[in-house]
Amino acid sequence: MHSRGVDASSTDAREATRSAKRWTAGDTRPLDSQAAPRLGGILEAAIYGSDLDALEQFYVDVFGMEPIAHTAGRNTMLRCGHSVIILFDPARTIQPGGTIPPHGAEGPGHIALIASDDDIGAWRAHFARCGVPIEREIDWPEAGTSLYVRDPAGNSIEIAPASLWGGVGRPLLHED
């Protein structure tokens, strides 16, 4: 695994740094007249909790995610459809000196997992069989129903219908 940053000694990098406007909160000035490069979606999302073994077991047993990498005491990576959920111990990831910059979170986080609109009822029954209480069920106008549960660290996990947000999740449901 290689870590690569900007070579601050290069003339191009120094010039780009000097001439670039820096975004700040509340800034209403446009940063650039050109559009940002295209993004393809979210590759990975982070979930934080101190008991990584309990979190991994929950996501594997309840959601059927597949473990794909593990660093003892620091993180576990799980395949979730075409994305990756990374379970992090925030006490470890907040420390400088890792491969990627320090990061973490305080309090419960939230992620939404996409399900076919037709499968929301099956998820409701699955949670009942697994003994996972549904904390909230929301019927979105013209978008179906979301189910909210909690993981062992208290994070809010939403099973969202693919029709939510104008159906942006529908392309992610195709099978390869």
Tab-separated table of C-alpha atoms in Angstrom:
chain	number	residue	atom	x	y	z
A	1	MET	CA	0.000	0.000	0.000
A	2	HIS	CA	1.429	3.359	-0.992
A	3	SER	CA	0.575	6.768	0.356
A	4	ARG	CA	0.963	9.634	-2.071
A	5	GLY	CA	0.658	13.327	-1.369
A	6	VAL	CA	1.402	16.436	-3.376
A	7	ASP	CA	5.113	16.932	-3.931
A	8	ALA	CA	5.390	20.391	-2.403
A	9	SER	CA	8.812	20.835	-3.975
A	10	SER	CA	7.496	20.721	-7.523
A	11	THR	CA	6.995	24.046	-9.265
A	12	ASP	CA	3.505	23.075	-10.486
A	13	ALA	CA	2.336	22.070	-6.996
A	14	ARG	CA	3.662	25.291	-5.413
A	15	GLU	CA	2.069	27.433	-8.105
A	16	ALA	CA	-1.276	25.623	-7.805
A	17	THR	CA	-1.227	26.108	-4.029
A	18	ARG	CA	-0.429	29.841	-4.313
A	19	SER	CA	-3.037	30.572	-6.966
A	20	ALA	CA	-5.887	28.397	-5.660
A	21	LYS	CA	-8.747	29.990	-3.764
A	22	ARG	CA	-9.397	28.265	-0.503
A	23	TRP	CA	-12.976	27.333	0.380
A	24	THR	CA	-14.202	28.422	3.817
A	25	ALA	CA	-17.559	27.892	5.507
A	26	GLY	CA	-20.015	30.666	4.677
A	27	ASP	CA	-18.024	31.735	1.611
A	28	THR	CA	-20.410	32.742	-1.164
A	29	ARG	CA	-17.710	33.467	-3.754
A	30	PRO	CA	-17.400	30.882	-6.506
A	31	LEU	CA	-14.191	28.891	-6.193
A	32	ASP	CA	-13.802	28.222	-9.880
A	33	SER	CA	-15.773	28.829	-13.029
A	34	GLN	CA	-15.290	25.218	-14.124
A	35	ALA	CA	-17.432	22.322	-12.941
A	36	ALA	CA	-15.958	19.713	-10.620
A	37	PRO	CA	-14.805	16.458	-12.245
A	38	ARG	CA	-17.443	13.699	-12.352
A	39	LEU	CA	-17.885	11.338	-9.396
A	40	GLY	CA	-19.244	7.817	-9.716
A	41	GLY	CA	-20.786	7.512	-6.244
A	42	ILE	CA	-19.667	6.484	-2.776
A	43	LEU	CA	-16.932	3.861	-2.658
A	44	GLU	CA	-16.792	3.412	1.094
A	45	ALA	CA	-18.529	4.629	4.226
A	46	ALA	CA	-17.207	4.606	7.782
A	47	ILE	CA	-18.940	3.277	10.875
A	48	TYR	CA	-17.270	3.845	14.239
A	49	GLY	CA	-17.404	1.730	17.383
A	50	SER	CA	-15.035	0.451	20.042
A	51	ASP	CA	-16.010	-3.249	19.843
A	52	LEU	CA	-15.049	-4.162	16.279
A	53	ASP	CA	-15.701	-7.881	16.813
A	54	ALA	CA	-19.321	-7.220	17.847
A	55	LEU	CA	-19.821	-4.807	14.953
A	56	GLU	CA	-18.382	-7.238	12.415
A	57	GLN	CA	-20.559	-10.080	13.689
A	58	PHE	CA	-23.653	-7.841	13.513
A	59	TYR	CA	-23.044	-6.680	9.937
A	60	VAL	CA	-22.152	-10.178	8.732
A	61	ASP	CA	-24.992	-11.971	10.559
A	62	VAL	CA	-27.779	-9.409	10.111
A	63	PHE	CA	-26.922	-7.787	6.780
A	64	GLY	CA	-24.999	-10.612	5.101
A	65	MET	CA	-21.943	-8.457	4.423
A	66	GLU	CA	-18.709	-10.179	3.458
A	67	PRO	CA	-15.464	-9.408	5.354
A	68	ILE	CA	-12.728	-8.514	2.854
A	69	ALA	CA	-9.909	-7.104	5.028
A	70	HIS	CA	-9.056	-6.732	8.695
A	71	THR	CA	-6.436	-4.874	10.740
A	72	ALA	CA	-6.647	-6.129	14.339
A	73	GLY	CA	-7.965	-3.490	16.724
A	74	ARG	CA	-8.163	-0.799	14.044
A	75	ASN	CA	-10.619	-1.655	11.258
A	76	THR	CA	-12.606	-4.268	9.380
A	77	MET	CA	-13.707	-3.823	5.780
A	78	LEU	CA	-16.977	-5.362	4.619
A	79	ARG	CA	-18.342	-5.693	1.100
A	80	CYS	CA	-21.848	-4.264	0.794
A	81	GLY	CA	-23.113	-4.571	-2.759
A	82	HIS	CA	-20.855	-2.391	-4.896
A	83	SER	CA	-19.521	-0.447	-1.897
A	84	VAL	CA	-17.434	-1.058	1.203
A	85	ILE	CA	-18.405	-0.407	4.812
A	86	ILE	CA	-15.346	0.134	6.999
A	87	LEU	CA	-15.750	-0.471	10.716
A	88	PHE	CA	-13.263	1.722	12.593
A	89	ASP	CA	-12.255	2.022	16.237
A	90	PRO	CA	-12.223	5.826	16.645
A	91	ALA	CA	-9.726	5.667	19.520
A	92	ARG	CA	-7.197	4.244	17.048
A	93	THR	CA	-8.055	6.180	13.880
A	94	ILE	CA	-7.932	9.606	15.545
A	95	GLN	CA	-4.210	9.091	16.230
A	96	PRO	CA	-1.771	10.567	13.684
A	97	GLY	CA	0.765	8.366	11.938
A	98	GLY	CA	-1.554	5.994	10.099
A	99	THR	CA	-1.621	5.383	6.371
A	100	ILE	CA	-4.499	7.825	5.885
A	101	PRO	CA	-5.036	11.123	7.760
A	102	PRO	CA	-6.539	10.904	11.281
A	103	HIS	CA	-10.339	10.704	11.437
A	104	GLY	CA	-13.105	9.706	13.801
A	105	ALA	CA	-16.567	10.507	15.073
A	106	GLU	CA	-18.294	11.123	18.371
A	107	GLY	CA	-21.776	9.865	19.054
A	108	PRO	CA	-23.929	7.694	16.823
A	109	GLY	CA	-23.452	7.872	13.062
A	110	HIS	CA	-25.870	7.067	10.255
A	111	ILE	CA	-25.722	5.215	6.959
A	112	ALA	CA	-28.499	4.219	4.584
A	113	LEU	CA	-28.353	0.888	2.772
A	114	ILE	CA	-30.327	0.525	-0.456
A	115	ALA	CA	-32.950	-2.176	-0.855
A	116	SER	CA	-35.438	-2.852	-3.587
A	117	ASP	CA	-38.748	-1.176	-2.817
A	118	ASP	CA	-40.313	-4.657	-2.982
A	119	ASP	CA	-37.874	-6.027	-0.357
A	120	ILE	CA	-38.648	-3.612	2.491
A	121	GLY	CA	-41.267	-6.032	3.869
A	122	ALA	CA	-38.744	-8.881	3.702
A	123	TRP	CA	-36.265	-6.747	5.686
A	124	ARG	CA	-38.952	-6.061	8.299
A	125	ALA	CA	-39.497	-9.824	8.721
A	126	HIS	CA	-35.723	-10.508	8.668
A	127	PHE	CA	-35.099	-8.036	11.497
A	128	ALA	CA	-37.861	-9.726	13.527
A	129	ARG	CA	-36.268	-13.173	12.982
A	130	CYS	CA	-32.838	-11.804	13.973
A	131	GLY	CA	-34.193	-10.107	17.099
A	132	VAL	CA	-33.163	-6.654	15.844
A	133	PRO	CA	-35.771	-4.077	16.867
A	134	ILE	CA	-36.908	-1.552	14.282
A	135	GLU	CA	-36.468	1.826	15.948
A	136	ARG	CA	-38.449	3.771	13.389
A	137	GLU	CA	-40.337	3.196	10.169
A	138	ILE	CA	-40.882	6.189	7.890
A	139	ASP	CA	-43.198	6.271	4.883
A	140	TRP	CA	-41.725	8.828	2.486
A	141	PRO	CA	-44.190	10.596	0.163
A	142	GLU	CA	-43.820	9.068	-3.320
A	143	ALA	CA	-40.677	7.154	-2.258
A	144	GLY	CA	-41.585	4.116	-0.178
A	145	THR	CA	-40.660	3.106	3.364
A	146	SER	CA	-37.379	3.297	5.288
A	147	LEU	CA	-36.593	1.072	8.273
A	148	TYR	CA	-34.163	2.232	10.985
A	149	VAL	CA	-32.265	-0.090	13.328
A	150	ARG	CA	-29.250	0.338	15.643
A	151	ASP	CA	-25.969	-1.554	15.505
A	152	PRO	CA	-24.136	-2.622	18.710
A	153	ALA	CA	-22.287	0.740	18.817
A	154	GLY	CA	-25.565	2.687	18.616
A	155	ASN	CA	-25.171	3.808	14.994
A	156	SER	CA	-28.408	4.334	13.069
A	157	ILE	CA	-28.667	2.003	10.081
A	158	GLU	CA	-31.392	2.744	7.555
A	159	ILE	CA	-32.724	0.298	5.015
A	160	ALA	CA	-33.859	2.751	2.350
A	161	PRO	CA	-36.003	2.047	-0.695
A	162	ALA	CA	-34.218	2.506	-4.024
A	163	SER	CA	-36.927	5.007	-4.987
A	164	LEU	CA	-35.782	7.463	-2.281
A	165	TRP	CA	-34.119	10.687	-3.461
A	166	GLY	CA	-35.610	10.392	-6.925
A	167	GLY	CA	-34.425	6.821	-7.385
A	168	VAL	CA	-30.668	7.545	-7.395
A	169	GLY	CA	-30.077	4.140	-5.791
A	170	ARG	CA	-31.811	2.064	-8.462
A	171	PRO	CA	-28.694	1.571	-10.639
A	172	LEU	CA	-26.844	0.202	-7.598
A	173	LEU	CA	-29.242	-2.743	-7.271
A	174	HIS	CA	-28.209	-4.484	-10.499
A	175	GLU	CA	-26.494	-7.822	-10.120
A	176	ASP	CA	-23.174	-8.603	-11.785
